[in-house]
Tab-separated table of C-alpha atoms in Angstrom:
chain	number	residue	atom	x	y	z
M	9	MET	CA	-0.284	-27.836	-4.617
M	10	SER	CA	-3.341	-29.720	-3.362
M	11	LYS	CA	-4.311	-29.282	0.235
M	12	SER	CA	-3.661	-32.122	2.681
M	13	LEU	CA	-6.456	-34.293	3.961
M	14	LEU	CA	-5.982	-32.649	7.368
M	15	GLU	CA	-6.705	-29.217	5.863
M	16	ARG	CA	-9.756	-30.422	3.956
M	17	ARG	CA	-11.459	-32.450	6.693
M	18	PRO	CA	-13.614	-30.507	9.174
M	19	THR	CA	-12.751	-31.206	12.796
M	20	ALA	CA	-13.954	-30.062	16.158
M	21	ARG	CA	-11.015	-27.672	16.413
M	22	THR	CA	-11.819	-26.123	13.016
M	23	ALA	CA	-15.441	-25.798	14.033
M	24	LEU	CA	-14.411	-24.134	17.283
M	25	ALA	CA	-12.144	-21.688	15.484
M	26	THR	CA	-14.853	-20.928	12.950
M	27	ALA	CA	-17.323	-20.297	15.743
M	28	ILE	CA	-14.875	-17.972	17.478
M	29	LEU	CA	-14.201	-16.101	14.247
M	30	GLY	CA	-17.902	-15.876	13.584
M	31	ALA	CA	-18.422	-14.389	17.002
M	32	ALA	CA	-15.574	-11.966	16.404
M	33	THR	CA	-17.158	-10.675	13.242
M	34	GLY	CA	-20.807	-11.076	14.191
M	35	ARG	CA	-21.517	-13.754	11.556
M	36	GLY	CA	-23.822	-16.662	12.281
M	37	VAL	CA	-24.495	-15.897	15.941
M	38	PRO	CA	-27.372	-14.129	17.696
M	39	ALA	CA	-26.705	-10.501	18.525
M	40	PRO	CA	-26.302	-10.063	22.320
M	41	PRO	CA	-26.693	-6.703	24.064
M	42	ARG	CA	-24.005	-4.402	22.672
M	43	PRO	CA	-21.298	-3.370	25.167
M	44	ALA	CA	-19.398	-0.096	25.040
M	45	PRO	CA	-17.407	0.562	21.793
M	46	ALA	CA	-14.000	0.117	23.424
M	47	VAL	CA	-15.097	-3.186	24.962
M	48	ARG	CA	-16.534	-4.363	21.639
M	49	CYS	CA	-13.250	-3.558	19.858
M	50	ALA	CA	-11.153	-5.346	22.473
M	51	THR	CA	-13.490	-8.360	22.465
M	52	ARG	CA	-13.413	-8.693	18.681
M	53	ARG	CA	-9.630	-8.413	18.610
M	54	GLY	CA	-9.247	-11.028	21.332
M	55	MET	CA	-11.621	-13.434	19.623
M	56	ALA	CA	-9.955	-12.944	16.257
M	57	LYS	CA	-6.563	-13.756	17.788
M	58	MET	CA	-8.017	-16.853	19.498
M	59	ALA	CA	-9.490	-17.961	16.192
M	60	ALA	CA	-6.214	-17.420	14.391
M	61	ALA	CA	-4.350	-19.456	16.999
M	62	ALA	CA	-6.827	-22.325	16.803
M	63	LEU	CA	-6.730	-22.342	13.012
M	64	THR	CA	-2.946	-22.256	13.038
M	65	ARG	CA	-2.783	-25.375	15.196
M	66	GLU	CA	-5.316	-27.120	12.996
M	67	GLY	CA	-4.130	-26.571	9.448
M	68	GLY	CA	-0.422	-26.013	9.914
M	69	GLU	CA	-0.733	-22.460	8.576
M	70	ASP	CA	0.408	-19.452	10.525
M	71	ALA	CA	-2.005	-16.970	12.070
M	72	PHE	CA	-1.225	-14.206	9.607
M	73	ARG	CA	-1.929	-16.304	6.535
M	74	ARG	CA	-5.185	-17.585	7.973
M	75	LEU	CA	-6.517	-14.087	8.528
M	76	PHE	CA	-5.167	-13.028	5.130
M	77	ARG	CA	-7.264	-15.790	3.595
M	78	PHE	CA	-10.277	-14.780	5.641
M	79	TYR	CA	-10.251	-11.153	4.488
M	80	ARG	CA	-9.351	-12.200	0.946
M	81	GLN	CA	-12.684	-14.000	0.557
M	82	ARG	CA	-15.106	-12.267	-1.763
M	83	ASP	CA	-18.111	-13.071	0.433
M	84	VAL	CA	-16.747	-11.484	3.618
M	85	SER	CA	-19.160	-8.609	4.116
M	86	ASP	CA	-19.035	-8.071	7.881
M	87	LEU	CA	-15.947	-5.946	8.475
M	88	ARG	CA	-16.753	-4.640	11.938
M	89	GLY	CA	-13.476	-6.070	13.248
M	90	VAL	CA	-11.459	-3.807	10.922
M	91	VAL	CA	-10.022	-0.689	12.590
M	92	ASP	CA	-11.438	2.527	11.151
M	93	PHE	CA	-9.265	5.487	12.126
M	94	SER	CA	-12.026	7.934	11.230
M	95	VAL	CA	-13.921	6.639	14.297
M	96	PRO	CA	-11.032	6.024	16.715
M	97	GLY	CA	-11.536	3.914	19.794
M	98	GLY	CA	-10.300	0.755	21.449
M	99	GLN	CA	-6.608	0.252	20.657
M	100	VAL	CA	-6.395	3.488	18.616
M	101	VAL	CA	-4.470	6.298	20.323
M	102	ARG	CA	-3.517	9.807	19.254
M	103	SER	CA	0.021	10.289	17.924
M	104	GLN	CA	1.998	13.418	18.671
M	105	LEU	CA	3.556	15.084	15.631
M	106	SER	CA	6.510	17.451	15.413
M	107	ILE	CA	4.528	20.516	14.365
M	108	SER	CA	7.490	22.873	14.463
M	109	SER	CA	9.542	20.681	12.074
M	110	VAL	CA	7.461	21.622	9.018
M	111	SER	CA	6.489	25.190	8.272
M	112	ASP	CA	2.996	25.861	7.018
M	113	GLN	CA	4.545	27.195	3.811
M	114	ASP	CA	6.439	23.956	3.175
M	115	ALA	CA	3.316	21.944	3.921
M	116	TYR	CA	1.378	24.027	1.386
M	117	ARG	CA	4.171	23.588	-1.167
M	118	ALA	CA	3.778	19.798	-0.812
M	119	GLY	CA	-0.009	20.027	-1.148
M	120	LEU	CA	-0.601	19.332	2.547
M	121	GLN	CA	-2.581	21.021	5.291
M	122	PRO	CA	-0.567	22.602	8.112
M	123	VAL	CA	0.732	19.824	10.367
M	124	SER	CA	-1.197	21.297	13.296
M	125	GLN	CA	-4.394	20.258	11.504
M	126	TRP	CA	-3.384	16.671	10.803
M	127	LYS	CA	-5.190	13.825	12.570
M	128	ALA	CA	-2.505	11.283	13.440
M	129	TYR	CA	-3.052	8.040	15.322
M	130	GLY	CA	-1.181	5.003	16.549
M	131	LEU	CA	-2.110	1.526	17.755
M	132	LYS	CA	-1.507	0.089	21.196
M	133	GLY	CA	1.124	-2.610	20.898
M	134	TYR	CA	2.628	-1.131	17.720
M	135	PRO	CA	5.153	1.533	18.753
M	136	GLY	CA	6.453	3.513	15.800
M	137	PHE	CA	3.324	3.000	13.693
M	138	ILE	CA	1.602	6.248	12.700
M	139	PHE	CA	-1.604	6.552	10.684
M	140	ILE	CA	-2.435	10.001	9.265
M	141	LEU	CA	-5.982	10.572	8.036
M	142	ASN	CA	-5.925	12.284	4.615
M	143	PRO	CA	-3.894	15.469	5.255
M	144	PHE	CA	-3.920	16.635	1.627
M	145	LEU	CA	-5.338	19.986	0.598
M	146	PRO	CA	-8.375	19.876	-1.716
M	147	GLY	CA	-7.397	18.906	-5.251
M	148	CYS	CA	-3.803	17.981	-4.405
M	149	GLN	CA	-4.309	14.227	-4.451
M	150	ARG	CA	-5.000	14.615	-8.150
M	151	HIS	CA	-1.418	15.710	-8.742
M	152	TRP	CA	0.026	12.535	-7.240
M	153	VAL	CA	-2.429	10.313	-9.098
M	154	LYS	CA	-1.476	11.934	-12.380
M	155	GLN	CA	2.231	11.587	-11.610
M	156	CYS	CA	1.799	7.882	-10.846
M	157	LEU	CA	-0.043	7.265	-14.105
M	158	LYS	CA	1.532	9.725	-16.527
M	159	LEU	CA	5.050	10.659	-15.396
M	160	TYR	CA	6.547	8.118	-12.993
M	161	PRO	CA	6.070	5.079	-15.305
M	162	GLN	CA	8.202	6.800	-17.949
M	163	LYS	CA	11.788	5.771	-18.621
M	164	PRO	CA	14.339	5.572	-17.104
M	165	ASN	CA	12.100	4.228	-14.314
M	166	VAL	CA	11.346	0.493	-14.343
M	167	CYS	CA	7.955	-1.247	-14.479
M	168	ASN	CA	6.602	-4.792	-14.737
M	169	LEU	CA	5.756	-4.350	-18.436
M	170	ASP	CA	9.469	-4.064	-19.232
M	171	LEU	CA	9.804	-7.790	-18.591
M	172	HIS	CA	7.897	-8.938	-21.655
M	173	MET	CA	7.602	-5.932	-23.951
M	174	ALA	CA	10.116	-4.272	-26.247
M	175	PRO	CA	11.577	-1.042	-24.812
M	176	GLU	CA	9.946	1.114	-27.467
M	177	LYS	CA	6.529	-0.251	-26.450
M	178	THR	CA	6.787	0.960	-22.857
M	179	ILE	CA	8.152	4.461	-23.459
M	180	ASP	CA	4.752	6.181	-23.288
M	181	LEU	CA	2.160	4.063	-21.485
M	182	TRP	CA	-0.021	7.107	-20.895
M	183	GLY	CA	-0.093	8.110	-24.563
M	184	GLN	CA	-0.959	4.582	-25.627
M	185	SER	CA	-3.708	4.170	-23.032
M	186	LYS	CA	-5.487	7.493	-22.534
M	187	GLU	CA	-8.036	7.271	-25.344
M	188	GLN	CA	-8.851	3.658	-24.551
M	189	LEU	CA	-9.333	4.523	-20.887
M	190	ARG	CA	-11.406	7.626	-21.576
M	191	LYS	CA	-13.834	5.610	-23.717
M	192	LYS	CA	-13.855	2.550	-21.466
M	193	GLY	CA	-17.265	1.192	-20.577
M	194	SER	CA	-18.379	-0.980	-17.682
M	195	SER	CA	-17.943	-4.365	-19.353
M	196	LYS	CA	-15.188	-6.467	-17.816
M	197	TRP	CA	-14.673	-8.132	-21.186
M	198	GLU	CA	-13.205	-5.024	-22.776
M	199	PRO	CA	-9.486	-5.267	-23.584
M	200	ARG	CA	-7.297	-3.701	-20.915
M	201	SER	CA	-5.105	-0.727	-21.705
M	202	LEU	CA	-1.380	-0.834	-20.949
M	203	LEU	CA	-1.935	1.361	-17.879
M	204	GLU	CA	-4.429	-1.193	-16.580
M	205	LYS	CA	-1.758	-3.872	-16.987
M	206	LEU	CA	0.689	-1.851	-14.914
M	207	ARG	CA	1.413	-3.572	-11.595
M	208	TRP	CA	4.485	-1.827	-10.223
M	209	VAL	CA	7.004	0.914	-10.933
M	210	THR	CA	10.320	1.417	-9.114
M	211	LEU	CA	12.039	4.766	-8.568
M	212	GLY	CA	15.507	5.864	-7.443
M	213	TYR	CA	17.381	2.776	-6.290
M	214	HIS	CA	15.475	0.114	-8.203
M	215	TYR	CA	14.498	-2.847	-6.074
M	216	ASN	CA	15.611	-6.163	-7.544
M	217	TRP	CA	12.753	-8.626	-7.089
M	218	ASP	CA	14.999	-11.649	-7.672
M	219	THR	CA	17.936	-10.845	-5.380
M	220	LYS	CA	15.745	-8.845	-2.959
M	221	LYS	CA	18.414	-6.152	-2.861
M	222	TYR	CA	19.125	-2.615	-3.973
M	223	SER	CA	22.287	-1.815	-5.899
M	224	ALA	CA	24.464	1.205	-6.612
M	225	ASN	CA	24.584	-0.071	-10.180
M	226	HIS	CA	20.847	0.316	-10.732
M	227	HIS	CA	19.833	3.839	-9.840
M	228	THR	CA	18.025	6.673	-11.604
M	229	PRO	CA	17.152	10.168	-10.296
M	230	PHE	CA	14.364	10.164	-7.714
M	231	PRO	CA	11.429	12.485	-8.586
M	232	SER	CA	12.010	15.822	-6.850
M	233	ASP	CA	8.328	16.499	-6.100
M	234	LEU	CA	7.835	13.129	-4.427
M	235	ALA	CA	11.073	13.554	-2.489
M	236	PHE	CA	9.840	16.906	-1.142
M	237	LEU	CA	6.476	15.456	-0.090
M	238	SER	CA	8.188	12.546	1.654
M	239	GLU	CA	10.635	14.811	3.485
M	240	GLN	CA	7.799	16.904	4.939
M	241	VAL	CA	5.799	13.887	6.124
M	242	ALA	CA	8.891	12.256	7.639
M	243	ALA	CA	9.870	15.482	9.409
M	244	ALA	CA	6.365	15.875	10.843
M	245	CYS	CA	6.709	12.374	12.287
M	246	GLY	CA	10.027	13.191	13.935
M	247	PHE	CA	12.447	12.144	11.192
M	248	ARG	CA	14.122	15.332	10.012
M	249	GLY	CA	16.768	14.764	7.365
M	250	PHE	CA	14.921	11.818	5.806
M	251	GLN	CA	16.158	11.159	2.273
M	252	ALA	CA	13.752	9.648	-0.258
M	253	GLN	CA	16.062	7.275	-2.105
M	254	ALA	CA	13.801	4.495	-3.382
M	255	GLY	CA	10.149	4.139	-4.204
M	256	ILE	CA	7.864	1.281	-5.168
M	257	LEU	CA	4.525	2.210	-6.697
M	258	ASN	CA	1.892	-0.529	-6.595
M	259	TYR	CA	-1.181	-0.474	-8.820
M	260	TYR	CA	-4.175	-2.434	-7.542
M	261	HIS	CA	-7.541	-3.385	-8.983
M	262	PHE	CA	-10.523	-4.876	-7.177
M	263	ASP	CA	-9.139	-8.396	-7.690
M	264	SER	CA	-5.618	-7.501	-6.513
M	265	SER	CA	-3.845	-8.281	-3.270
M	266	LEU	CA	-0.415	-7.763	-1.744
M	267	GLY	CA	1.309	-10.786	-0.242
M	268	ILE	CA	2.623	-11.097	3.312
M	269	HIS	CA	6.087	-9.574	3.561
M	270	VAL	CA	8.567	-7.498	5.535
M	271	ASP	CA	10.368	-4.477	4.060
M	272	GLU	CA	13.881	-5.289	5.255
M	273	SER	CA	16.054	-4.872	2.136
M	274	GLU	CA	17.005	-1.290	2.957
M	275	LEU	CA	20.409	-1.060	4.640
M	276	ASP	CA	19.211	1.608	7.095
M	277	HIS	CA	16.239	0.480	9.194
M	278	SER	CA	16.417	3.491	11.498
M	279	ARG	CA	14.538	5.557	8.914
M	280	PRO	CA	10.787	5.121	8.385
M	281	LEU	CA	8.812	3.544	5.586
M	282	LEU	CA	6.196	5.955	4.184
M	283	SER	CA	3.042	4.735	2.459
M	284	PHE	CA	0.582	6.930	0.501
M	285	SER	CA	-2.756	5.653	-0.872
M	286	PHE	CA	-5.012	7.099	-3.563
M	287	GLY	CA	-8.254	5.949	-5.164
M	288	GLN	CA	-10.321	3.034	-3.903
M	289	SER	CA	-9.955	1.669	-0.378
M	290	SER	CA	-8.247	-1.410	1.013
M	291	ILE	CA	-7.820	-3.583	4.084
M	292	PHE	CA	-4.288	-3.471	5.474
M	293	LEU	CA	-3.009	-6.155	7.843
M	294	LEU	CA	-0.252	-5.268	10.310
M	295	GLY	CA	1.261	-8.187	12.166
M	296	GLY	CA	4.261	-8.835	14.369
M	297	LEU	CA	7.875	-9.897	14.083
M	298	LYS	CA	6.695	-13.473	13.496
M	299	ARG	CA	3.935	-14.729	11.259
M	300	GLU	CA	2.491	-16.717	14.136
M	301	GLU	CA	1.248	-13.416	15.589
M	302	ALA	CA	-2.267	-12.569	14.415
M	303	PRO	CA	-2.360	-9.211	12.571
M	304	THR	CA	-4.573	-6.205	13.161
M	305	ALA	CA	-6.797	-5.253	10.221
M	306	MET	CA	-7.421	-1.618	9.311
M	307	PHE	CA	-8.964	0.403	6.487
M	308	MET	CA	-6.887	2.602	4.215
M	309	HIS	CA	-8.760	5.223	2.232
M	310	SER	CA	-7.752	7.719	-0.421
M	311	GLY	CA	-5.263	10.275	0.890
M	312	ASP	CA	-4.344	8.311	4.012
M	313	ILE	CA	-0.672	8.027	4.951
M	314	MET	CA	1.003	5.304	7.016
M	315	VAL	CA	4.428	5.567	8.621
M	316	MET	CA	6.219	2.457	9.856
M	317	SER	CA	9.207	3.237	12.079
M	318	GLY	CA	11.081	1.932	15.103
M	319	PHE	CA	9.627	-1.371	16.317
M	320	SER	CA	6.982	-1.328	13.567
M	321	ARG	CA	9.522	-0.838	10.765
M	322	LEU	CA	10.167	-4.581	10.356
M	323	LEU	CA	6.718	-6.011	11.049
M	324	TYR	CA	4.908	-8.350	8.687
M	325	HIS	CA	2.150	-6.694	6.693
M	326	ALA	CA	-0.086	-7.331	3.684
M	327	VAL	CA	-3.101	-6.103	1.701
M	328	PRO	CA	-5.590	-8.958	1.242
M	329	ARG	CA	-8.380	-6.939	-0.269
M	330	VAL	CA	-9.201	-3.809	-2.278
M	331	LEU	CA	-12.650	-2.385	-1.555
M	332	PRO	CA	-14.934	0.248	-3.082
M	333	ASN	CA	-14.525	3.576	-1.304
M	334	PRO	CA	-16.860	4.161	1.675
M	335	ASP	CA	-18.693	7.045	-0.018
M	336	GLY	CA	-20.467	4.573	-2.311
M	337	THR	CA	-19.631	6.708	-5.361
M	338	ALA	CA	-17.443	6.008	-8.375
M	339	LEU	CA	-14.632	8.020	-6.790
M	340	PRO	CA	-14.028	9.072	-3.168
M	341	SER	CA	-15.511	12.501	-2.459
M	342	CYS	CA	-12.055	13.831	-1.522
M	343	LEU	CA	-11.124	13.585	-5.212
M	344	ASP	CA	-14.130	15.599	-6.428
M	345	GLN	CA	-12.672	19.044	-5.908
M	346	GLY	CA	-10.131	20.464	-8.332
M	347	LEU	CA	-6.959	22.301	-7.438
M	348	SER	CA	-6.993	25.903	-6.243
M	349	SER	CA	-5.860	28.400	-8.875
M	350	ASP	CA	-3.432	30.191	-6.539
M	351	LEU	CA	-0.660	27.776	-5.651
M	352	PRO	CA	2.075	28.983	-3.287
M	353	VAL	CA	5.463	30.036	-4.624
M	354	GLY	CA	7.698	27.008	-5.025
M	355	SER	CA	4.831	24.512	-4.935
M	356	VAL	CA	5.644	21.052	-6.272
M	357	ILE	CA	1.959	20.590	-7.115
M	358	GLU	CA	0.963	21.142	-10.737
M	359	HIS	CA	-2.437	21.787	-12.242
M	360	SER	CA	-3.908	18.882	-14.191
M	361	SER	CA	-5.862	19.514	-17.356
M	362	ASP	CA	-9.487	18.391	-17.396
M	363	GLU	CA	-8.554	15.943	-20.139
M	364	ASP	CA	-5.806	14.352	-18.022
M	365	TRP	CA	-8.025	14.118	-14.964
M	366	GLN	CA	-10.773	12.398	-16.971
M	367	VAL	CA	-8.297	9.628	-17.785
M	368	CYS	CA	-7.112	9.402	-14.169
M	369	ALA	CA	-10.674	9.364	-12.845
M	370	LYS	CA	-11.686	6.574	-15.192
M	371	TYR	CA	-8.701	4.528	-14.070
M	372	LEU	CA	-9.419	5.066	-10.358
M	373	GLN	CA	-13.030	3.926	-10.623
M	374	SER	CA	-11.773	0.367	-10.223
M	375	SER	CA	-8.252	0.890	-8.941
M	376	ARG	CA	-6.035	1.959	-6.069
M	377	ILE	CA	-2.515	3.396	-6.241
M	378	ASN	CA	-0.020	3.075	-3.406
M	379	MET	CA	3.370	4.815	-3.155
M	380	THR	CA	5.894	3.452	-0.645
M	381	ILE	CA	8.983	5.584	-0.093
M	382	ARG	CA	12.088	4.566	1.790
M	383	GLN	CA	15.617	5.654	2.623
M	384	VAL	CA	18.001	2.881	1.620
M	385	LEU	CA	21.318	4.138	3.007
M	386	ALA	CA	22.216	6.027	6.154
M	387	GLU	CA	24.162	9.278	5.806
M	388	GLY	CA	27.608	8.367	4.470
M	389	GLN	CA	26.754	4.663	4.148
M	390	LYS	CA	27.679	2.748	1.003
M	391	PHE	CA	26.536	-0.511	-0.537
M	392	PRO	CA	28.657	-3.596	0.159
M	393	ASP	CA	31.247	-4.461	-2.478
M	394	GLU	CA	29.347	-5.603	-5.566
M	395	SER	CA	32.290	-6.509	-7.762
M	396	GLY	CA	31.261	-9.029	-10.349
M	397	THR	CA	27.543	-8.344	-9.960
M	398	LYS	CA	27.150	-5.267	-12.110
M	399	GLY	CA	24.228	-5.580	-14.448
M	400	LYS	CA	23.289	-9.050	-13.259
M	401	GLY	CA	19.856	-10.062	-12.065
M	402	GLN	CA	18.225	-6.671	-12.473
M	403	ALA	CA	15.155	-7.950	-14.293
M	404	PRO	CA	12.567	-9.194	-11.807
M	405	SER	CA	10.352	-12.163	-12.473
M	406	GLU	CA	6.590	-11.876	-12.493
M	407	ASP	CA	6.195	-15.196	-10.739
M	408	GLY	CA	5.655	-15.761	-7.061
M	409	HIS	CA	3.540	-12.733	-6.260
M	410	HIS	CA	2.454	-14.607	-3.135
M	411	GLN	CA	5.636	-16.226	-1.963
M	412	GLU	CA	4.449	-16.050	1.623
M	413	ASN	CA	6.499	-18.801	3.199
M	414	SER	CA	9.647	-16.750	3.610
M	415	ARG	CA	10.507	-13.425	5.179
M	416	THR	CA	10.934	-11.625	1.866
M	417	LYS	CA	9.694	-8.541	0.094
M	418	ARG	CA	7.327	-9.946	-2.518
M	419	HIS	CA	5.046	-7.012	-2.889
M	420	LYS	CA	3.996	-6.941	-6.456
M	421	PRO	CA	0.187	-6.819	-6.431
M	422	ASN	CA	-1.329	-10.186	-7.245
M	423	THR	CA	-4.531	-10.784	-9.174
M	424	ASN	CA	-4.784	-14.413	-8.137
M	425	THR	CA	-6.279	-15.816	-4.971
M	426	ASP	CA	-3.908	-16.750	-2.216
M	427	SER	CA	-3.277	-20.473	-2.275
């Protein structure tokens, strides 16, 4: 749809908002004496929210979408307004974890450091939001990357390629892609492997992208290793008894984004949403209960975990941009080290062969993998009566990756610009 004349024509209000946003990010304005870090953070946040409000009034778009567009731009290089939890300050506060809820042995079995060593943070104004800086033991991220590329896309799990390929063609995406990936060069004109065409995989209760619901009629066993990892993280955040019942794996490339949405399809909102990231970095936007509220931008790097619970469980959020990792290398340095040879008894972590890791590493040079895990039903809860709906509408469409004008879960990564 073409933009209205009002959106295209510069006005004084647009100019004012642009000036405010420029000041918030340090673009196009002289550099004044630098105040204290906390003051700088608060000033940038305030200016960004003022800019979003002014732009909302001008173009008829909400504050969230305006900032989504801003960070989506390829030429946005000044990201000083993005929260970096590795250098906490300003609105970043420490989060208290339930150290006694997870034994060191169980943490090791999940490939995690003891909870007492985790660095967990929250954000002022976002109760229930917890950000955990990479708590994985050296080499253990590799296990989850391999599972997301080699095991979890296998049947009976569901992926986007099932929509337009014969079932026999999607049985072994790894086997059909590994040699092509291993030999892949740097040219963007090379044909993409099937794994590079993977956009999403669903686990457990399979989310229906068309009806925006889960169903008792569309369920497959949830991976036991991922369930164990999720249970430990949830328990450390105060949610003992969390049950990993559904998972959505998103596969991003440098041109991918994740549209504005709320995860509200689960029947039990008292349990948290867990998010795990691996590979390249991204900008994550966390907004409010309404899209008119300007979001806070933050970096997510490989190994980082986010937990959305309580008030923050039903907030709007999005990923406008995937970025190269901050180390400036092909892969984040946290992925350099291999797995220790002496895994604890009962560990869910498995050793990866050098051959398998070469394929994974090649994939991650231009990609990011995100696992979001959720509990769909409360203890003893059942789905509403679904008589007459069995087997209907289970195949999602690949359209509308950025259906941002409604409060829906449209979170298949998109390779198109937001428009």
